[in-house]
GROMACS .gro file of C-alpha atoms in nm:
model
  157
    1MET     CA    1   0.000   0.000   0.000
    2SER     CA    2   0.124   0.344  -0.091
    3SER     CA    3   0.245   0.585   0.175
    4VAL     CA    4   0.089   0.865  -0.030
    5THR     CA    5  -0.265   0.925   0.088
    6VAL     CA    6  -0.391   1.162  -0.184
    7SER     CA    7  -0.270   1.227  -0.539
    8VAL     CA    8  -0.387   1.567  -0.659
    9ILE     CA    9  -0.375   1.587  -1.039
   10LEU     CA   10  -0.392   1.923  -1.212
   11PRO     CA   11  -0.465   1.883  -1.585
   12SER     CA   12  -0.292   2.213  -1.673
   13VAL     CA   13  -0.164   2.544  -1.538
   14THR     CA   14  -0.269   2.871  -1.700
   15ASP     CA   15  -0.245   3.123  -1.416
   16LYS     CA   16   0.071   3.128  -1.203
   17SER     CA   17  -0.080   3.328  -0.914
   18LYS     CA   18  -0.376   3.090  -0.886
   19PHE     CA   19  -0.137   2.796  -0.911
   20ASN     CA   20   0.073   2.926  -0.621
   21ARG     CA   21  -0.242   2.973  -0.412
   22LEU     CA   22  -0.352   2.618  -0.496
   23CYS     CA   23  -0.010   2.483  -0.397
   24SER     CA   24  -0.031   2.651  -0.058
   25THR     CA   25  -0.368   2.492   0.018
   26VAL     CA   26  -0.291   2.146  -0.127
   27LEU     CA   27   0.051   2.103   0.031
   28SER     CA   28  -0.006   2.261   0.372
   29GLY     CA   29  -0.216   1.981   0.519
   30ARG     CA   30  -0.110   1.691   0.738
   31LEU     CA   31  -0.171   1.414   0.484
   32SER     CA   32   0.096   1.281   0.253
   33VAL     CA   33   0.003   1.440  -0.080
   34GLU     CA   34   0.143   1.373  -0.425
   35PHE     CA   35   0.087   1.681  -0.646
   36ILE     CA   36   0.101   1.615  -1.021
   37VAL     CA   37   0.078   1.875  -1.298
   38CYS     CA   38   0.016   1.774  -1.659
   39THR     CA   39   0.159   1.944  -1.966
   40ASP     CA   40   0.224   1.868  -2.330
   41LYS     CA   41   0.559   1.886  -2.507
   42ALA     CA   42   0.463   2.207  -2.688
   43ASN     CA   43   0.414   2.391  -2.358
   44LEU     CA   44   0.683   2.226  -2.145
   45THR     CA   45   0.933   2.511  -2.179
   46SER     CA   46   0.670   2.772  -2.093
   47ALA     CA   47   0.539   2.576  -1.793
   48ASP     CA   48   0.724   2.776  -1.529
   49LEU     CA   49   0.622   2.603  -1.209
   50SER     CA   50   0.893   2.755  -0.993
   51THR     CA   51   0.744   2.817  -0.654
   52GLU     CA   52   0.841   2.751  -0.296
   53TYR     CA   53   0.663   2.416  -0.343
   54SER     CA   54   0.857   2.308  -0.656
   55ASP     CA   55   1.025   2.018  -0.475
   56PHE     CA   56   0.682   1.869  -0.400
   57ILE     CA   57   0.541   1.885  -0.754
   58SER     CA   58   0.578   1.622  -1.027
   59VAL     CA   59   0.528   1.720  -1.390
   60ILE     CA   60   0.395   1.463  -1.637
   61CYS     CA   61   0.472   1.557  -1.996
   62ALA     CA   62   0.338   1.378  -2.304
   63GLU     CA   63   0.258   1.453  -2.668
   64SER     CA   64  -0.080   1.595  -2.565
   65ILE     CA   65  -0.242   1.715  -2.242
   66ASP     CA   66  -0.491   1.427  -2.270
   67ASP     CA   67  -0.207   1.173  -2.281
   68ALA     CA   68  -0.032   1.342  -1.987
   69PHE     CA   69  -0.357   1.341  -1.790
   70ARG     CA   70  -0.419   0.969  -1.856
   71THR     CA   71  -0.061   0.887  -1.757
   72ALA     CA   72  -0.094   1.087  -1.436
   73VAL     CA   73  -0.414   0.907  -1.333
   74VAL     CA   74  -0.279   0.560  -1.413
   75ASN     CA   75   0.059   0.618  -1.246
   76SER     CA   76  -0.056   0.817  -0.943
   77GLU     CA   77   0.055   0.661  -0.615
   78GLY     CA   78  -0.210   0.787  -0.373
   79GLN     CA   79  -0.476   0.574  -0.212
   80PHE     CA   80  -0.717   0.844  -0.340
   81VAL     CA   81  -0.706   1.068  -0.646
   82VAL     CA   82  -0.835   1.426  -0.658
   83LEU     CA   83  -0.876   1.591  -0.997
   84GLY     CA   84  -0.776   1.947  -0.916
   85ASN     CA   85  -0.845   2.286  -1.063
   86GLU     CA   86  -0.617   2.586  -1.023
   87ASN     CA   87  -0.917   2.798  -0.923
   88ALA     CA   88  -0.984   2.579  -0.619
   89VAL     CA   89  -0.889   2.677  -0.266
   90TYR     CA   90  -0.899   2.387  -0.025
   91ALA     CA   91  -1.014   2.442   0.330
   92PRO     CA   92  -0.786   2.304   0.601
   93GLU     CA   93  -0.835   1.929   0.631
   94ALA     CA   94  -1.058   1.922   0.319
   95PHE     CA   95  -0.897   1.599   0.198
   96GLU     CA   96  -0.939   1.435   0.537
   97LYS     CA   97  -1.306   1.536   0.540
   98MET     CA   98  -1.355   1.403   0.187
   99ILE     CA   99  -1.196   1.069   0.284
  100VAL     CA  100  -1.423   1.041   0.588
  101ALA     CA  101  -1.725   1.137   0.374
  102SER     CA  102  -1.641   0.859   0.127
  103GLN     CA  103  -1.683   0.605   0.410
  104GLY     CA  104  -1.406   0.396   0.258
  105LYS     CA  105  -1.606   0.348  -0.059
  106MET     CA  106  -1.570   0.490  -0.405
  107SER     CA  107  -1.571   0.867  -0.385
  108ALA     CA  108  -1.668   1.195  -0.225
  109CYS     CA  109  -1.719   1.543  -0.361
  110ASN     CA  110  -1.594   1.872  -0.222
  111VAL     CA  111  -1.821   2.149  -0.343
  112GLY     CA  112  -1.746   2.518  -0.322
  113GLN     CA  113  -2.011   2.781  -0.382
  114ILE     CA  114  -1.904   3.075  -0.599
  115ASN     CA  115  -2.045   3.416  -0.507
  116THR     CA  116  -1.956   3.783  -0.559
  117ASP     CA  117  -1.689   3.761  -0.288
  118GLY     CA  118  -1.519   3.466  -0.457
  119ALA     CA  119  -1.552   3.100  -0.374
  120ALA     CA  120  -1.680   2.989  -0.037
  121LYS     CA  121  -1.503   2.695   0.123
  122LEU     CA  122  -1.758   2.423   0.167
  123LEU     CA  123  -1.775   2.051   0.215
  124CYS     CA  124  -2.111   1.906   0.131
  125SER     CA  125  -2.144   1.529   0.119
  126ASP     CA  126  -2.523   1.522   0.106
  127PHE     CA  127  -2.640   1.758  -0.170
  128THR     CA  128  -2.894   1.722  -0.448
  129VAL     CA  129  -2.871   1.795  -0.818
  130GLY     CA  130  -3.124   2.075  -0.752
  131ASP     CA  131  -2.889   2.230  -0.498
  132LEU     CA  132  -2.613   2.237  -0.759
  133GLY     CA  133  -2.845   2.391  -1.019
  134CYS     CA  134  -2.934   2.690  -0.800
  135VAL     CA  135  -2.591   2.851  -0.764
  136PRO     CA  136  -2.258   2.848  -0.949
  137VAL     CA  137  -2.029   2.587  -0.797
  138TYR     CA  138  -1.701   2.412  -0.857
  139CYS     CA  139  -1.659   2.050  -0.767
  140ASN     CA  140  -1.355   1.847  -0.671
  141TYR     CA  141  -1.393   1.472  -0.663
  142LEU     CA  142  -1.191   1.235  -0.452
  143VAL     CA  143  -1.191   0.884  -0.600
  144SER     CA  144  -1.045   0.566  -0.453
  145LYS     CA  145  -0.740   0.447  -0.649
  146ASP     CA  146  -0.852   0.087  -0.589
  147ILE     CA  147  -1.179   0.166  -0.769
  148ILE     CA  148  -0.987   0.329  -1.055
  149LYS     CA  149  -0.770   0.017  -1.091
  150LYS     CA  150  -1.050  -0.236  -1.042
  151ASN     CA  151  -1.267  -0.073  -1.308
  152ALA     CA  152  -0.983   0.035  -1.538
  153ILE     CA  153  -1.110   0.395  -1.527
  154VAL     CA  154  -0.906   0.634  -1.740
  155PRO     CA  155  -0.985   0.988  -1.854
  156CYS     CA  156  -1.113   1.020  -2.209
  157GLY     CA  157  -0.988   1.375  -2.254
   0.00000   0.00000   0.00000
Protein backbone atom coordinates (compact mmCIF):
# COMPACT_ATOMS: atom_id res chain seq x y z
CA MET A 1 0.00 0.00 0.00
CA SER A 2 1.24 3.44 -0.91
CA SER A 3 2.45 5.85 1.75
CA VAL A 4 0.89 8.65 -0.30
CA THR A 5 -2.65 9.25 0.88
CA VAL A 6 -3.91 11.62 -1.84
CA SER A 7 -2.70 12.27 -5.39
CA VAL A 8 -3.87 15.67 -6.59
CA ILE A 9 -3.75 15.87 -10.39
CA LEU A 10 -3.92 19.23 -12.12
CA PRO A 11 -4.65 18.83 -15.85
CA SER A 12 -2.92 22.13 -16.73
CA VAL A 13 -1.64 25.44 -15.38
CA THR A 14 -2.69 28.71 -17.00
CA ASP A 15 -2.45 31.23 -14.16
CA LYS A 16 0.71 31.28 -12.03
CA SER A 17 -0.80 33.28 -9.14
CA LYS A 18 -3.76 30.90 -8.86
CA PHE A 19 -1.37 27.96 -9.11
CA ASN A 20 0.73 29.26 -6.21
CA ARG A 21 -2.42 29.73 -4.12
CA LEU A 22 -3.52 26.18 -4.96
CA CYS A 23 -0.10 24.83 -3.97
CA SER A 24 -0.31 26.51 -0.58
CA THR A 25 -3.68 24.92 0.18
CA VAL A 26 -2.91 21.46 -1.27
CA LEU A 27 0.51 21.03 0.31
CA SER A 28 -0.06 22.61 3.72
CA GLY A 29 -2.16 19.81 5.19
CA ARG A 30 -1.10 16.91 7.38
CA LEU A 31 -1.71 14.14 4.84
CA SER A 32 0.96 12.81 2.53
CA VAL A 33 0.03 14.40 -0.80
CA GLU A 34 1.43 13.73 -4.25
CA PHE A 35 0.87 16.81 -6.46
CA ILE A 36 1.01 16.15 -10.21
CA VAL A 37 0.78 18.75 -12.98
CA CYS A 38 0.16 17.74 -16.59
CA THR A 39 1.59 19.44 -19.66
CA ASP A 40 2.24 18.68 -23.30
CA LYS A 41 5.59 18.86 -25.07
CA ALA A 42 4.63 22.07 -26.88
CA ASN A 43 4.14 23.91 -23.58
CA LEU A 44 6.83 22.26 -21.45
CA THR A 45 9.33 25.11 -21.79
CA SER A 46 6.70 27.72 -20.93
CA ALA A 47 5.39 25.76 -17.93
CA ASP A 48 7.24 27.76 -15.29
CA LEU A 49 6.22 26.03 -12.09
CA SER A 50 8.93 27.55 -9.93
CA THR A 51 7.44 28.17 -6.54
CA GLU A 52 8.41 27.51 -2.96
CA TYR A 53 6.63 24.16 -3.43
CA SER A 54 8.57 23.08 -6.56
CA ASP A 55 10.25 20.18 -4.75
CA PHE A 56 6.82 18.69 -4.00
CA ILE A 57 5.41 18.85 -7.54
CA SER A 58 5.78 16.22 -10.27
CA VAL A 59 5.28 17.20 -13.90
CA ILE A 60 3.95 14.63 -16.37
CA CYS A 61 4.72 15.57 -19.96
CA ALA A 62 3.38 13.78 -23.04
CA GLU A 63 2.58 14.53 -26.68
CA SER A 64 -0.80 15.95 -25.65
CA ILE A 65 -2.42 17.15 -22.42
CA ASP A 66 -4.91 14.27 -22.70
CA ASP A 67 -2.07 11.73 -22.81
CA ALA A 68 -0.32 13.42 -19.87
CA PHE A 69 -3.57 13.41 -17.90
CA ARG A 70 -4.19 9.69 -18.56
CA THR A 71 -0.61 8.87 -17.57
CA ALA A 72 -0.94 10.87 -14.36
CA VAL A 73 -4.14 9.07 -13.33
CA VAL A 74 -2.79 5.60 -14.13
CA ASN A 75 0.59 6.18 -12.46
CA SER A 76 -0.56 8.17 -9.43
CA GLU A 77 0.55 6.61 -6.15
CA GLY A 78 -2.10 7.87 -3.73
CA GLN A 79 -4.76 5.74 -2.12
CA PHE A 80 -7.17 8.44 -3.40
CA VAL A 81 -7.06 10.68 -6.46
CA VAL A 82 -8.35 14.26 -6.58
CA LEU A 83 -8.76 15.91 -9.97
CA GLY A 84 -7.76 19.47 -9.16
CA ASN A 85 -8.45 22.86 -10.63
CA GLU A 86 -6.17 25.86 -10.23
CA ASN A 87 -9.17 27.98 -9.23
CA ALA A 88 -9.84 25.79 -6.19
CA VAL A 89 -8.89 26.77 -2.66
CA TYR A 90 -8.99 23.87 -0.25
CA ALA A 91 -10.14 24.42 3.30
CA PRO A 92 -7.86 23.04 6.01
CA GLU A 93 -8.35 19.29 6.31
CA ALA A 94 -10.58 19.22 3.19
CA PHE A 95 -8.97 15.99 1.98
CA GLU A 96 -9.39 14.35 5.37
CA LYS A 97 -13.06 15.36 5.40
CA MET A 98 -13.55 14.03 1.87
CA ILE A 99 -11.96 10.69 2.84
CA VAL A 100 -14.23 10.41 5.88
CA ALA A 101 -17.25 11.37 3.74
CA SER A 102 -16.41 8.59 1.27
CA GLN A 103 -16.83 6.05 4.10
CA GLY A 104 -14.06 3.96 2.58
CA LYS A 105 -16.06 3.48 -0.59
CA MET A 106 -15.70 4.90 -4.05
CA SER A 107 -15.71 8.67 -3.85
CA ALA A 108 -16.68 11.95 -2.25
CA CYS A 109 -17.19 15.43 -3.61
CA ASN A 110 -15.94 18.72 -2.22
CA VAL A 111 -18.21 21.49 -3.43
CA GLY A 112 -17.46 25.18 -3.22
CA GLN A 113 -20.11 27.81 -3.82
CA ILE A 114 -19.04 30.75 -5.99
CA ASN A 115 -20.45 34.16 -5.07
CA THR A 116 -19.56 37.83 -5.59
CA ASP A 117 -16.89 37.61 -2.88
CA GLY A 118 -15.19 34.66 -4.57
CA ALA A 119 -15.52 31.00 -3.74
CA ALA A 120 -16.80 29.89 -0.37
CA LYS A 121 -15.03 26.95 1.23
CA LEU A 122 -17.58 24.23 1.67
CA LEU A 123 -17.75 20.51 2.15
CA CYS A 124 -21.11 19.06 1.31
CA SER A 125 -21.44 15.29 1.19
CA ASP A 126 -25.23 15.22 1.06
CA PHE A 127 -26.40 17.58 -1.70
CA THR A 128 -28.94 17.22 -4.48
CA VAL A 129 -28.71 17.95 -8.18
CA GLY A 130 -31.24 20.75 -7.52
CA ASP A 131 -28.89 22.30 -4.98
CA LEU A 132 -26.13 22.37 -7.59
CA GLY A 133 -28.45 23.91 -10.19
CA CYS A 134 -29.34 26.90 -8.00
CA VAL A 135 -25.91 28.51 -7.64
CA PRO A 136 -22.58 28.48 -9.49
CA VAL A 137 -20.29 25.87 -7.97
CA TYR A 138 -17.01 24.12 -8.57
CA CYS A 139 -16.59 20.50 -7.67
CA ASN A 140 -13.55 18.47 -6.71
CA TYR A 141 -13.93 14.72 -6.63
CA LEU A 142 -11.91 12.35 -4.52
CA VAL A 143 -11.91 8.84 -6.00
CA SER A 144 -10.45 5.66 -4.53
CA LYS A 145 -7.40 4.47 -6.49
CA ASP A 146 -8.52 0.87 -5.89
CA ILE A 147 -11.79 1.66 -7.69
CA ILE A 148 -9.87 3.29 -10.55
CA LYS A 149 -7.70 0.17 -10.91
CA LYS A 150 -10.50 -2.36 -10.42
CA ASN A 151 -12.67 -0.73 -13.08
CA ALA A 152 -9.83 0.35 -15.38
CA ILE A 153 -11.10 3.95 -15.27
CA VAL A 154 -9.06 6.34 -17.40
CA PRO A 155 -9.85 9.88 -18.54
CA CYS A 156 -11.13 10.20 -22.09
CA GLY A 157 -9.88 13.75 -22.54
